[in-house]
XYZ file of C-alpha atoms in Angstrom:
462
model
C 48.217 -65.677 -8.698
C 46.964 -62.512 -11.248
C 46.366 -59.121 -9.815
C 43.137 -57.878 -8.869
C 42.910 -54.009 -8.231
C 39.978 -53.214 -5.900
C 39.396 -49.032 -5.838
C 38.075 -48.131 -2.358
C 36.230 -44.544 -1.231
C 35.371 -43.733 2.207
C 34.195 -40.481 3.728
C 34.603 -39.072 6.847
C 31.049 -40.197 8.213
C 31.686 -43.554 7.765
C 30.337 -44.114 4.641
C 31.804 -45.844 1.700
C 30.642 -46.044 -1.967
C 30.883 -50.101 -3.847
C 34.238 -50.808 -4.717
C 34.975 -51.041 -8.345
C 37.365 -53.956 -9.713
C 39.877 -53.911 -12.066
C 40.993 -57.358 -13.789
C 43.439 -58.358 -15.068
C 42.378 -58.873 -18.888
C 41.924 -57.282 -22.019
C 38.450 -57.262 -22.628
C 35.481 -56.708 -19.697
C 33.616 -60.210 -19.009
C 30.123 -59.440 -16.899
C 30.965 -62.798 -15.533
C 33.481 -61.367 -13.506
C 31.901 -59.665 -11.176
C 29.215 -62.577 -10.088
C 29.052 -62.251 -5.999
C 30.306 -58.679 -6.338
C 29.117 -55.786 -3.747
C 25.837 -54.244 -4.827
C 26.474 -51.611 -6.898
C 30.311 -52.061 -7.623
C 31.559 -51.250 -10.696
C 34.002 -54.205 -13.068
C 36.902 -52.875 -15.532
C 40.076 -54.419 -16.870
C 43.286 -53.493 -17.973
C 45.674 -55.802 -19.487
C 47.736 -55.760 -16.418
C 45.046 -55.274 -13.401
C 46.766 -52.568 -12.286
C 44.774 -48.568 -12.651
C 45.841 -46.317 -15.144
C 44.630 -42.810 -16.618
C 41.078 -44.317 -18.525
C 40.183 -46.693 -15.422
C 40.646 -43.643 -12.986
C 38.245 -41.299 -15.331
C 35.492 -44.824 -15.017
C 36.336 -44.110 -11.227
C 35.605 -40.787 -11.287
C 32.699 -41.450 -13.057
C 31.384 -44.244 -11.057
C 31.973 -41.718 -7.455
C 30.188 -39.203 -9.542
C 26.683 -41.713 -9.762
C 27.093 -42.600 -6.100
C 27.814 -39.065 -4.712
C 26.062 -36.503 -7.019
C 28.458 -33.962 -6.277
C 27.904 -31.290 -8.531
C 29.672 -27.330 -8.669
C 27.420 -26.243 -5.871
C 27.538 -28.854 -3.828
C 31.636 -29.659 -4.284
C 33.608 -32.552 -2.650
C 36.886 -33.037 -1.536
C 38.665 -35.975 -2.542
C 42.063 -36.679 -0.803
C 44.128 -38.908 -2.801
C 48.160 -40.151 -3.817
C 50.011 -38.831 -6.610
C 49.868 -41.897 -8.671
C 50.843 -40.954 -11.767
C 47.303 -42.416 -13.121
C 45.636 -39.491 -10.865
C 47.439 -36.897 -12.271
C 45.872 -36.668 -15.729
C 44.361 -33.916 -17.939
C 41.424 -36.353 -18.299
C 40.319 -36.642 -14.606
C 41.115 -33.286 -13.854
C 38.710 -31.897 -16.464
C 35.888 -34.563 -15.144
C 36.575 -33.658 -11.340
C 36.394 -29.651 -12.204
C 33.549 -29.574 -14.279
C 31.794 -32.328 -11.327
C 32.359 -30.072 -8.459
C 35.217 -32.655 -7.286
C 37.968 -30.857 -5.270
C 41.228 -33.276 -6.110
C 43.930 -32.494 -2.873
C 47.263 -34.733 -3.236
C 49.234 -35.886 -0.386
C 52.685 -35.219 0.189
C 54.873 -37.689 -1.341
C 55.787 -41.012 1.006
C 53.492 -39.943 3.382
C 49.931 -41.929 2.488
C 51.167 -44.645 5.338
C 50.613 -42.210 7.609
C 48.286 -39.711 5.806
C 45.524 -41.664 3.917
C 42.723 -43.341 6.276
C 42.109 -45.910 3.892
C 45.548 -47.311 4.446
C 46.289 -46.927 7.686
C 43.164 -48.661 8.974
C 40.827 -49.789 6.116
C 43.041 -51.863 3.651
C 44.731 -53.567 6.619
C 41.550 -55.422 8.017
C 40.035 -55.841 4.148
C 43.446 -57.931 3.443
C 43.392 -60.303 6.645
C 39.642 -60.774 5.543
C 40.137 -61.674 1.940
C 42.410 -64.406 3.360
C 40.089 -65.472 5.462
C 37.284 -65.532 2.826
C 40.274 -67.586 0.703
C 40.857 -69.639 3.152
C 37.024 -70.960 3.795
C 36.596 -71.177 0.117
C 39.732 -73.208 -0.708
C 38.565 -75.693 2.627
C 34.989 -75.613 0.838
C 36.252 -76.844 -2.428
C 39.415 -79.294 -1.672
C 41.457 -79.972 -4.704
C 39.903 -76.793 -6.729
C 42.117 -73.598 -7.414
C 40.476 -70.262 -6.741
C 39.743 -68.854 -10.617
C 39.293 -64.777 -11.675
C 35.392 -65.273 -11.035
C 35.675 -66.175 -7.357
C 36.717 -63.040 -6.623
C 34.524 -60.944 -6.745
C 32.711 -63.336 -4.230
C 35.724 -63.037 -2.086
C 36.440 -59.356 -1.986
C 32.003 -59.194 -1.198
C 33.032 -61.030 1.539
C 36.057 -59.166 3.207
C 34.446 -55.482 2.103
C 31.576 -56.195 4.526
C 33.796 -57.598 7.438
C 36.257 -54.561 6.990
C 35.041 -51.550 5.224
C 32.762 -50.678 8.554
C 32.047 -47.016 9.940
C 34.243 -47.766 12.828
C 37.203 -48.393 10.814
C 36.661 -45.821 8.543
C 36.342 -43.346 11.053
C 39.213 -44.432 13.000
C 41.145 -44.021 10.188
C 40.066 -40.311 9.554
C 40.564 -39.614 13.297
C 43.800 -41.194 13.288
C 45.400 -39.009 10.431
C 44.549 -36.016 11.834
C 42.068 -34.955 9.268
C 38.574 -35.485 10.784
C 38.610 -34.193 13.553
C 41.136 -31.630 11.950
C 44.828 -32.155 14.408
C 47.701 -30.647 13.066
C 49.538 -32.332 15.847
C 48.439 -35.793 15.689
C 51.827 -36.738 14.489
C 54.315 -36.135 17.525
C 58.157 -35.358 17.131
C 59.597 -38.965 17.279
C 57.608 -39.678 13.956
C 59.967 -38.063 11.945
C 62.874 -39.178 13.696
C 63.645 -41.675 10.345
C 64.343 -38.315 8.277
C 67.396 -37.013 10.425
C 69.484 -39.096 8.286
C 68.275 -37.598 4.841
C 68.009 -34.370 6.685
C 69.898 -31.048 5.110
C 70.061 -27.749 4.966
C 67.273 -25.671 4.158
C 68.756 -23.784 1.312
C 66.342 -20.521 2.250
C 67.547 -20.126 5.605
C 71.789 -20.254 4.566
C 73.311 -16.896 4.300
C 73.589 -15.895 0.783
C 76.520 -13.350 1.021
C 80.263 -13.757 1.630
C 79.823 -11.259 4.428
C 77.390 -14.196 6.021
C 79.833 -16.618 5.783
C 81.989 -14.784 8.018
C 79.605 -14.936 11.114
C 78.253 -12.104 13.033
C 79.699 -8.805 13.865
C 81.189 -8.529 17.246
C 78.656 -5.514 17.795
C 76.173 -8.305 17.250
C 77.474 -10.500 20.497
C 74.758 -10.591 23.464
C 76.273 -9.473 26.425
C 77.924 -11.790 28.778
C 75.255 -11.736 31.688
C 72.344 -11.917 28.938
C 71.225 -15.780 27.497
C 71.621 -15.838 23.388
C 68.420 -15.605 22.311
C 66.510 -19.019 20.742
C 66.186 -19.737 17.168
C 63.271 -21.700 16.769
C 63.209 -20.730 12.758
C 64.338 -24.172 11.743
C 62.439 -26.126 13.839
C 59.515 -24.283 12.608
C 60.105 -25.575 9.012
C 60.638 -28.816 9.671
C 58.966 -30.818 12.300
C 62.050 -33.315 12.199
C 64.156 -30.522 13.727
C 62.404 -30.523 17.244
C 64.204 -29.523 20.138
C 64.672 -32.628 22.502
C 65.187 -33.374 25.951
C 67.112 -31.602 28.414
C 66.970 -28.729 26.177
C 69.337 -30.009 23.501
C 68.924 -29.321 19.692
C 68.710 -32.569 17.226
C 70.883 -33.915 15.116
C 69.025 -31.906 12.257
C 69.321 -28.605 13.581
C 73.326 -28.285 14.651
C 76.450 -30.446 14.602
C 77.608 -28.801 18.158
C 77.826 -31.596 20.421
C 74.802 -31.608 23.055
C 75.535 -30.538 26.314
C 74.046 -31.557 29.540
C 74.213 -29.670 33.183
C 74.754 -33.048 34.499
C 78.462 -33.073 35.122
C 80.091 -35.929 33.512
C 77.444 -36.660 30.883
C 78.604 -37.741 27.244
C 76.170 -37.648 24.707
C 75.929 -40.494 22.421
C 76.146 -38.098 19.554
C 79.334 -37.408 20.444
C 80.806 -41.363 20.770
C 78.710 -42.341 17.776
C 77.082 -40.026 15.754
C 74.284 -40.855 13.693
C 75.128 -41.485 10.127
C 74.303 -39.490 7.379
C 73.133 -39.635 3.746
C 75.722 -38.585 0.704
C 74.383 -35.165 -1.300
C 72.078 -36.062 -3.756
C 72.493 -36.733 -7.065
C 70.414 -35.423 -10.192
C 67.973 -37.431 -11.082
C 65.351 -37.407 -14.273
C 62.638 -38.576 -12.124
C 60.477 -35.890 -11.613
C 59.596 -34.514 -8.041
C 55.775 -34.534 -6.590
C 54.511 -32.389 -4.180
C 51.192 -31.888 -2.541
C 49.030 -29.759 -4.751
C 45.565 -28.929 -5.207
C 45.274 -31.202 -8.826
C 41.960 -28.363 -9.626
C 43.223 -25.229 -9.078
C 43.768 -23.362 -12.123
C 47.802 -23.064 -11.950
C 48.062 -27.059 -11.410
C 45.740 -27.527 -14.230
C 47.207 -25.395 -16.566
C 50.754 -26.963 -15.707
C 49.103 -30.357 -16.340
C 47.873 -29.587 -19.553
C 51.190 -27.947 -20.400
C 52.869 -31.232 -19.750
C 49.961 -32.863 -21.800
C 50.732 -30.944 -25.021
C 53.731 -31.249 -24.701
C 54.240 -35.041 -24.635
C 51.091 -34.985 -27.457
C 53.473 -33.332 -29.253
C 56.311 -35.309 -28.708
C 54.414 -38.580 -29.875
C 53.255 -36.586 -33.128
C 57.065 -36.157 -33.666
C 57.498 -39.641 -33.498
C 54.726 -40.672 -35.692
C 55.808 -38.359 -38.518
C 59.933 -39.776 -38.102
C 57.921 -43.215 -38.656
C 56.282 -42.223 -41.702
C 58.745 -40.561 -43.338
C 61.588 -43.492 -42.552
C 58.461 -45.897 -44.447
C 58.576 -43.439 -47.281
C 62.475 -43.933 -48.055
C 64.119 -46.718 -50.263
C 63.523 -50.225 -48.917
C 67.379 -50.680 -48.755
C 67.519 -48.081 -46.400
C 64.062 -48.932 -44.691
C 63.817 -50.838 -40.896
C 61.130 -53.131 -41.109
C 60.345 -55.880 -38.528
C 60.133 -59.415 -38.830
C 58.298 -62.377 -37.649
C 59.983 -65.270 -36.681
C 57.225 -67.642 -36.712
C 57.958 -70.818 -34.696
C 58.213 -74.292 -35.298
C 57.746 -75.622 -31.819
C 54.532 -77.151 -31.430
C 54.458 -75.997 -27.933
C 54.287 -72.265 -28.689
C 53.262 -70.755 -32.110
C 53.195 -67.325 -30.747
C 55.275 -65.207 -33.659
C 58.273 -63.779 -32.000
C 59.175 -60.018 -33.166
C 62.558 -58.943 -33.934
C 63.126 -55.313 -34.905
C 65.921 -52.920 -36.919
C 66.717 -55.896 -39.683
C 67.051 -54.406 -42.610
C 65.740 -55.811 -46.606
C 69.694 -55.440 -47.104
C 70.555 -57.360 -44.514
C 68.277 -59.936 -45.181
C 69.033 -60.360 -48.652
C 72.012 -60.747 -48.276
C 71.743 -63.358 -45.735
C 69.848 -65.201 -47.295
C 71.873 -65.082 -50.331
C 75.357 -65.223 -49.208
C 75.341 -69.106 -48.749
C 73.240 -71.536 -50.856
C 73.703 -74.099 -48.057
C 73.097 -77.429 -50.434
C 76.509 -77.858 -51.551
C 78.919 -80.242 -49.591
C 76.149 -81.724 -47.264
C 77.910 -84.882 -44.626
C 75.897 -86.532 -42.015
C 75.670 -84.562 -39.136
C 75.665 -80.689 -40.723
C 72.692 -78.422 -39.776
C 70.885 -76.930 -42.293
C 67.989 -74.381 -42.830
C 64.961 -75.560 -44.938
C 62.478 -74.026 -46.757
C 58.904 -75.265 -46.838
C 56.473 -73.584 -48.897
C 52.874 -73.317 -47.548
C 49.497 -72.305 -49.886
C 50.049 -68.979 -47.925
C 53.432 -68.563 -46.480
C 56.675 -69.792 -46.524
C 57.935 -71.238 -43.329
C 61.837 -72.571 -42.711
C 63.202 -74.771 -40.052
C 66.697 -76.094 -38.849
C 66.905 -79.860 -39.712
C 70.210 -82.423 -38.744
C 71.440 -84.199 -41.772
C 70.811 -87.961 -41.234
C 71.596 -89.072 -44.667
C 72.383 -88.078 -47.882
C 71.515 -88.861 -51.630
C 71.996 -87.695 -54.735
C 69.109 -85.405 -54.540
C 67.631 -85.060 -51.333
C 69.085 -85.607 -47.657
C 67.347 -87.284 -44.350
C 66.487 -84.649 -42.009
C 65.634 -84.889 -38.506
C 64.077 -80.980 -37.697
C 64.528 -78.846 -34.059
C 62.214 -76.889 -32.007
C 62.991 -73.953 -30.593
C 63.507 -73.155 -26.916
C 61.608 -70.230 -25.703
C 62.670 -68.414 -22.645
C 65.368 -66.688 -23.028
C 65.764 -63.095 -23.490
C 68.346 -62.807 -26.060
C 67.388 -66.207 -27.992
C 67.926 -64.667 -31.221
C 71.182 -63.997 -30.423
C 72.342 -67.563 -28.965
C 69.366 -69.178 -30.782
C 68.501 -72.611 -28.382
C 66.813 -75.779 -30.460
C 66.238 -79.353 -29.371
C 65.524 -82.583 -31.300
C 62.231 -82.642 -31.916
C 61.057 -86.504 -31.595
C 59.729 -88.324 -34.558
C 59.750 -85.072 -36.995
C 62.242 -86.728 -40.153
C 61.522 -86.223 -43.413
C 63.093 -86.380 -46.836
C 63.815 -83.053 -48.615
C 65.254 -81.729 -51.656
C 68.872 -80.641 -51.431
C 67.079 -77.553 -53.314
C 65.189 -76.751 -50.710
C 68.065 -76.414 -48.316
C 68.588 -72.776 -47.862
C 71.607 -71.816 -45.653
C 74.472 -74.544 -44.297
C 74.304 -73.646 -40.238
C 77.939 -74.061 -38.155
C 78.133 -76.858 -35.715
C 75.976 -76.154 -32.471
C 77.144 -75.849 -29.201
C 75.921 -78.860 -26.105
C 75.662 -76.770 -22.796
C 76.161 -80.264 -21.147
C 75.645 -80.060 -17.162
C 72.168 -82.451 -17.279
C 70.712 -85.292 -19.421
C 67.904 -82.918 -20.235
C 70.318 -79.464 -21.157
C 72.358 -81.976 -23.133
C 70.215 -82.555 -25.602
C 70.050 -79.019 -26.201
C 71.828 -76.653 -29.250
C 73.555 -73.589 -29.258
C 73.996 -71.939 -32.605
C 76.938 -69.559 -32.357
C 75.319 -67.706 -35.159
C 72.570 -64.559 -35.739
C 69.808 -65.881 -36.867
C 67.691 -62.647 -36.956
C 66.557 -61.990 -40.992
C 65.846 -66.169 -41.001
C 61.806 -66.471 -40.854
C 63.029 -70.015 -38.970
């Protein structure tokens, strides 16, 4: 199957604008988008998925279908995919009236209406849209330009004002519910949960605990501390009165005589500190407010000028001698089942050279050597590994190899195999390089007749 990214918005009345499409492709085909909704919008990307130029077309496109403008602003609730949070869109959305809020991190399950009861119904209905299509057309394999068909299909059946509604109601946000989410939600995060470094005591005289002075008296109740449950909703009190796991390690304590807590037999486990990290921590921000858009286009510079850096180490590393020079090369292949060029980077003209020039390779030829040879082309020169089947005064019997594609590091254990019916008589001049015997990774008839040259090949155009 090939990705398909369908980009969904919904409002709180119900309504939602046509989807727009992105495909999985290099360039656009109108073609794509026969049987789309009315009025959706078709893009591609050469992996399907969104990123920074097909969320400014999205903009763009909710900009047509909204005509939301400064005085008459909108708010649009979204993740923080990294695609979102862009110089680009933020510019379009501020300058369009467009009010970008992000969600808290890990939280759109819960948080975004679209997912929690939109995408859910649109899915089971693009399979059953598959489904009736596939039965329609037995023996036929659903292509990129049924698809928009399909997802016409489901987006009518699912993207209704009921669901989108529900889905508003549901997360708390239309009707506005602060409380929609009760305690036993965040029960999963009392095993991640820690200390709140604001409320530990920040002195030495802290750490030694209250004063005596400070004691309640004996026939008055301590007063409650509800400060850390007020911070974190994880931290609720629970039943009979007890504190959570989150807010104290002091076992809980019924008035029931006899009564063990669980905590106390098992308690619940807990994660290890954290470790530092490089990946950089989200938060829920308003994208264009002036602080989170100069902090974006802070980070924008920035990496601009980071990739200007770059550019000018490149140009000045082509301006040095060529013996001192990286260049890359393409190994072209001779398999006639692939003659995509294969890039291999860092060789060096020295390296090559001297490669090339350390052994002539026609000198003490036997049956059964492997050899490099050169054919010259009107345009290019092109070598190949060959299997010595015979040899005369002037020329040997070659059978040539294809190469094996597939494996990651194939320049480094370079894979061939016979290649049927490709022999030819060559010039011992045109032999370029003697190879060392191959390795047979044996195991199967078909992996037996394959070679392993225990040799670098990289600086060889083979």
């Amino acid at each position: 199957g090939e990705l398909v990214t369908v980009v969904c918005a919904v409002n709180a009345a119900g309504n939602a604008t046509p989807p727009m499409l992105i495909f999985p492709r290099v360039k656009f085909k109108d073609c794509f988008m026969i049987g789309a909704p009315p009025g959706a919008k078709g893009t591609s990307t050469r992996t399907g998925w969104m990123n920074e130029d097909t969320w400014a077309e999205f903009l763009d496109h909710l900009i047509q279908h909204t005509n939301c403008t400064p005085d008459r602003p909108m708010l649009l609730i979204l993740d923080n995919l990294k695609a979102h949070i862009s110089l680009k869109a933020v510019e379009i959305a501020k300058s369009n009236g467009i009010v970008l809020l992000t969600l808290p991190p890990h939280t759109s399950h819960h948080m975004q209406p679209l997912d929690v009861t939109v995408y859910g119904p649109f899915k089971t209905q693009y399979s059953r849209a598959l489904d009736g299509w596939m039965r329609s057309n037995p023996g036929k394999t659903v292509s990129i330009y049924q698809i928009a068909g399909l997802v016409n299909e489901a987006f009518m059946s699912a993207v209704t004002p009921r669901n989108i509604t529900s889905g508003f109601r549901s997360t708390g946000i239309f009707p506005y519910n602060r409380e929609i989410f009760p305690n036993e939600a965040f029960a999963p995060s009392m095993v991640s949960d820690r200390p709140n470094p604001e409320l530990q005591p920040a002195t030495a005289d802290d750490l030694d605990g209250p004063s005596p002075a400070d004691d309640p008296p004996a026939d008055e109740p301590p007063a409650a501390d509800n400060s850390l449950a007020d911070a974190n909703p994880s931290t609720a009190h629970g039943p009979h009165g007890c504190a959570s796991p989150a807010d104290s390690d002091v076992p809980c304590v019924s008035s029931q005589p006899g009564y063990v807590s669980p905590r106390e037999i098992l308690p619940l486990p807990k994660c290890p500190p954290r470790t530092q990290t490089k990946r950089k921590r989200v938060k829920t921000a308003i994208l264009t407010d002036t602080p989170e858009k100069q902090a974006i286009e802070k980070a924008y510079k920035e990496r601009q000028k980071k990739l200007a850096g770059k550019k000018q180490k490149n140009s000045k590393e082509k301006g040095k001698p060529k013996k001192k020079a990286t260049k890359k090369k393409i190994i072209v292949s001779s398999s006639e089942e692939s003659d995509v060029p294969v890039l291999i980077d860092n060789v060096s003209d020295e390296e090559s050279s001297e490669d090339e020039s350390s052994d002539p390779g026609n000198t003490d030829l036997s049956v059964g050597d492997f050899v490099i040879v050169n054919f010259a082309t009107k345009h290019r020169s092109i070598r190949y590994i060959g299997m010595v089947k015979k040899v005369e005064d002037d020329e040997i019997l070659a059978q040539f190899l294809r190469r094996i594609q597939g494996n990651t590091k194939e320049w480094e254990r370079p894979t061939f195999a016979i290649k049927e019916n490709d022999v030819a008589h060559v010039p011992k001049s045109d032999v370029v390089k003697k190879l060392p015997q191959p390795k047979r990774p044996g195991g199967t008839t078909r992996r037996e007749e394959l070679f392993i040259f225990p040799c670098n090949l990289q600086g060889w155009n083979v």
